[in-house]
Amino acid sequence: MLTLEVNDVYSLELAPEGAGVRLTLTKEGTPLVCRKATRKELRDFSESASATAFKGRLILYKQFGKIEIEAKKEIIGALPLPQFEAAITAVLTGSTV
């Protein structure tokens, strides 16, 4: 499992699960929302010009070199795009960042 610090309060955890990856947004260590994604969905989002990933309570937006994270219809923070892509690659390949 990899944990990316979004800001002082929120973290995004990425963990392999079966044939996919579970993304869990936590607030001060307490899980808020999660999303299971296939490896293909994450690769496509990371490598393509697609600006949005997922629908529902957890949405990722790619713009201006960062990934904005929306949870429950509120933007809670952003991660640098290279950091997110490195984390996705590490989770998909089983290596560490």
PDB file of C-alpha atoms in Angstrom:
ATOM      1  CA  MET A   1       0.000   0.000   0.000  1.00  0.00           C
ATOM      2  CA  LEU A   2       1.188   3.514  -0.812  1.00  0.00           C
ATOM      3  CA  THR A   3       0.017   6.619   1.008  1.00  0.00           C
ATOM      4  CA  LEU A   4       0.137  10.035  -0.671  1.00  0.00           C
ATOM      5  CA  GLU A   5      -0.249  13.060   1.578  1.00  0.00           C
ATOM      6  CA  VAL A   6      -2.740  15.424  -0.076  1.00  0.00           C
ATOM      7  CA  ASN A   7      -2.463  18.071   2.657  1.00  0.00           C
ATOM      8  CA  ASP A   8      -2.209  18.236   6.457  1.00  0.00           C
ATOM      9  CA  VAL A   9      -5.582  16.537   6.885  1.00  0.00           C
ATOM     10  CA  TYR A  10      -6.183  14.254   3.883  1.00  0.00           C
ATOM     11  CA  SER A  11      -4.271  11.288   2.440  1.00  0.00           C
ATOM     12  CA  LEU A  12      -4.883   9.098  -0.574  1.00  0.00           C
ATOM     13  CA  GLU A  13      -4.035   5.425  -0.106  1.00  0.00           C
ATOM     14  CA  LEU A  14      -3.456   3.155  -3.090  1.00  0.00           C
ATOM     15  CA  ALA A  15      -3.480  -0.587  -2.469  1.00  0.00           C
ATOM     16  CA  PRO A  16      -3.506  -3.502  -4.895  1.00  0.00           C
ATOM     17  CA  GLU A  17      -6.694  -5.520  -4.592  1.00  0.00           C
ATOM     18  CA  GLY A  18      -7.313  -8.541  -6.742  1.00  0.00           C
ATOM     19  CA  ALA A  19      -7.017  -7.514 -10.369  1.00  0.00           C
ATOM     20  CA  GLY A  20      -7.278  -3.833  -9.532  1.00  0.00           C
ATOM     21  CA  VAL A  21      -6.382  -1.085  -7.121  1.00  0.00           C
ATOM     22  CA  ARG A  22      -8.325   0.342  -4.193  1.00  0.00           C
ATOM     23  CA  LEU A  23      -8.050   4.111  -3.754  1.00  0.00           C
ATOM     24  CA  THR A  24      -9.065   5.265  -0.276  1.00  0.00           C
ATOM     25  CA  LEU A  25      -9.285   8.892   0.774  1.00  0.00           C
ATOM     26  CA  THR A  26      -8.697   9.315   4.490  1.00  0.00           C
ATOM     27  CA  LYS A  27      -9.155  12.285   6.773  1.00  0.00           C
ATOM     28  CA  GLU A  28      -6.714  12.184   9.680  1.00  0.00           C
ATOM     29  CA  GLY A  29      -6.458   8.400   9.281  1.00  0.00           C
ATOM     30  CA  THR A  30     -10.216   7.770   9.086  1.00  0.00           C
ATOM     31  CA  PRO A  31     -11.450   6.410   5.734  1.00  0.00           C
ATOM     32  CA  LEU A  32     -13.942   8.738   4.028  1.00  0.00           C
ATOM     33  CA  VAL A  33     -14.492   7.325   0.558  1.00  0.00           C
ATOM     34  CA  CYS A  34     -12.966   4.598  -1.518  1.00  0.00           C
ATOM     35  CA  ARG A  35     -13.042   3.455  -5.091  1.00  0.00           C
ATOM     36  CA  LYS A  36     -11.937   0.236  -6.732  1.00  0.00           C
ATOM     37  CA  ALA A  37     -10.358   0.815 -10.115  1.00  0.00           C
ATOM     38  CA  THR A  38      -9.012  -1.546 -12.696  1.00  0.00           C
ATOM     39  CA  ARG A  39      -5.390  -1.312 -13.693  1.00  0.00           C
ATOM     40  CA  LYS A  40      -6.557  -0.315 -17.181  1.00  0.00           C
ATOM     41  CA  GLU A  41      -8.659   2.583 -15.843  1.00  0.00           C
ATOM     42  CA  LEU A  42      -5.701   3.939 -13.899  1.00  0.00           C
ATOM     43  CA  ARG A  43      -3.234   3.503 -16.768  1.00  0.00           C
ATOM     44  CA  ASP A  44      -5.630   5.162 -19.211  1.00  0.00           C
ATOM     45  CA  PHE A  45      -6.208   8.108 -16.881  1.00  0.00           C
ATOM     46  CA  SER A  46      -2.514   8.499 -16.110  1.00  0.00           C
ATOM     47  CA  GLU A  47      -1.259   8.192 -19.689  1.00  0.00           C
ATOM     48  CA  SER A  48      -4.019   9.853 -21.704  1.00  0.00           C
ATOM     49  CA  ALA A  49      -5.313  13.352 -22.098  1.00  0.00           C
ATOM     50  CA  SER A  50      -8.467  12.353 -20.218  1.00  0.00           C
ATOM     51  CA  ALA A  51      -9.274  15.057 -17.691  1.00  0.00           C
ATOM     52  CA  THR A  52     -11.552  13.095 -15.360  1.00  0.00           C
ATOM     53  CA  ALA A  53     -11.472   9.703 -13.699  1.00  0.00           C
ATOM     54  CA  PHE A  54     -14.403   8.057 -11.993  1.00  0.00           C
ATOM     55  CA  LYS A  55     -17.862   9.232 -11.066  1.00  0.00           C
ATOM     56  CA  GLY A  56     -19.571   9.247  -7.709  1.00  0.00           C
ATOM     57  CA  ARG A  57     -18.183  10.187  -4.316  1.00  0.00           C
ATOM     58  CA  LEU A  58     -14.507  10.112  -5.379  1.00  0.00           C
ATOM     59  CA  ILE A  59     -13.503  11.926  -8.563  1.00  0.00           C
ATOM     60  CA  LEU A  60     -10.038  12.766  -9.861  1.00  0.00           C
ATOM     61  CA  TYR A  61      -9.403  15.701 -12.220  1.00  0.00           C
ATOM     62  CA  LYS A  62      -6.193  16.085 -14.193  1.00  0.00           C
ATOM     63  CA  GLN A  63      -5.319  19.687 -15.016  1.00  0.00           C
ATOM     64  CA  PHE A  64      -2.414  22.112 -14.976  1.00  0.00           C
ATOM     65  CA  GLY A  65       0.119  19.449 -13.951  1.00  0.00           C
ATOM     66  CA  LYS A  66      -1.783  18.245 -10.922  1.00  0.00           C
ATOM     67  CA  ILE A  67      -4.491  15.812  -9.881  1.00  0.00           C
ATOM     68  CA  GLU A  68      -7.341  17.478  -8.004  1.00  0.00           C
ATOM     69  CA  ILE A  69      -9.282  15.209  -5.683  1.00  0.00           C
ATOM     70  CA  GLU A  70     -13.001  15.691  -5.188  1.00  0.00           C
ATOM     71  CA  ALA A  71     -14.762  13.837  -2.404  1.00  0.00           C
ATOM     72  CA  LYS A  72     -18.468  14.120  -1.770  1.00  0.00           C
ATOM     73  CA  LYS A  73     -18.741  17.070  -4.204  1.00  0.00           C
ATOM     74  CA  GLU A  74     -15.936  19.092  -2.558  1.00  0.00           C
ATOM     75  CA  ILE A  75     -12.393  19.610  -3.843  1.00  0.00           C
ATOM     76  CA  ILE A  76     -10.236  18.628  -0.881  1.00  0.00           C
ATOM     77  CA  GLY A  77      -6.774  19.053  -2.360  1.00  0.00           C
ATOM     78  CA  ALA A  78      -4.368  18.191  -5.143  1.00  0.00           C
ATOM     79  CA  LEU A  79      -1.300  16.092  -5.849  1.00  0.00           C
ATOM     80  CA  PRO A  80       1.447  16.850  -8.361  1.00  0.00           C
ATOM     81  CA  LEU A  81       0.846  14.812 -11.516  1.00  0.00           C
ATOM     82  CA  PRO A  82       4.360  13.249 -11.518  1.00  0.00           C
ATOM     83  CA  GLN A  83       3.918  12.085  -7.907  1.00  0.00           C
ATOM     84  CA  PHE A  84       0.539  10.515  -8.718  1.00  0.00           C
ATOM     85  CA  GLU A  85       1.861   8.823 -11.865  1.00  0.00           C
ATOM     86  CA  ALA A  86       4.868   7.423  -9.966  1.00  0.00           C
ATOM     87  CA  ALA A  87       2.553   6.041  -7.275  1.00  0.00           C
ATOM     88  CA  ILE A  88       0.251   4.437  -9.867  1.00  0.00           C
ATOM     89  CA  THR A  89       3.248   2.852 -11.588  1.00  0.00           C
ATOM     90  CA  ALA A  90       4.612   1.580  -8.273  1.00  0.00           C
ATOM     91  CA  VAL A  91       1.273   0.030  -7.248  1.00  0.00           C
ATOM     92  CA  LEU A  92       0.736  -1.544 -10.662  1.00  0.00           C
ATOM     93  CA  THR A  93       4.233  -3.031 -10.782  1.00  0.00           C
ATOM     94  CA  GLY A  94       4.485  -3.935  -7.104  1.00  0.00           C
ATOM     95  CA  SER A  95       7.526  -1.725  -6.510  1.00  0.00           C
ATOM     96  CA  THR A  96       7.984   1.143  -4.032  1.00  0.00           C
ATOM     97  CA  VAL A  97       8.134   4.885  -4.678  1.00  0.00           C
TER      98      VAL A  97
END
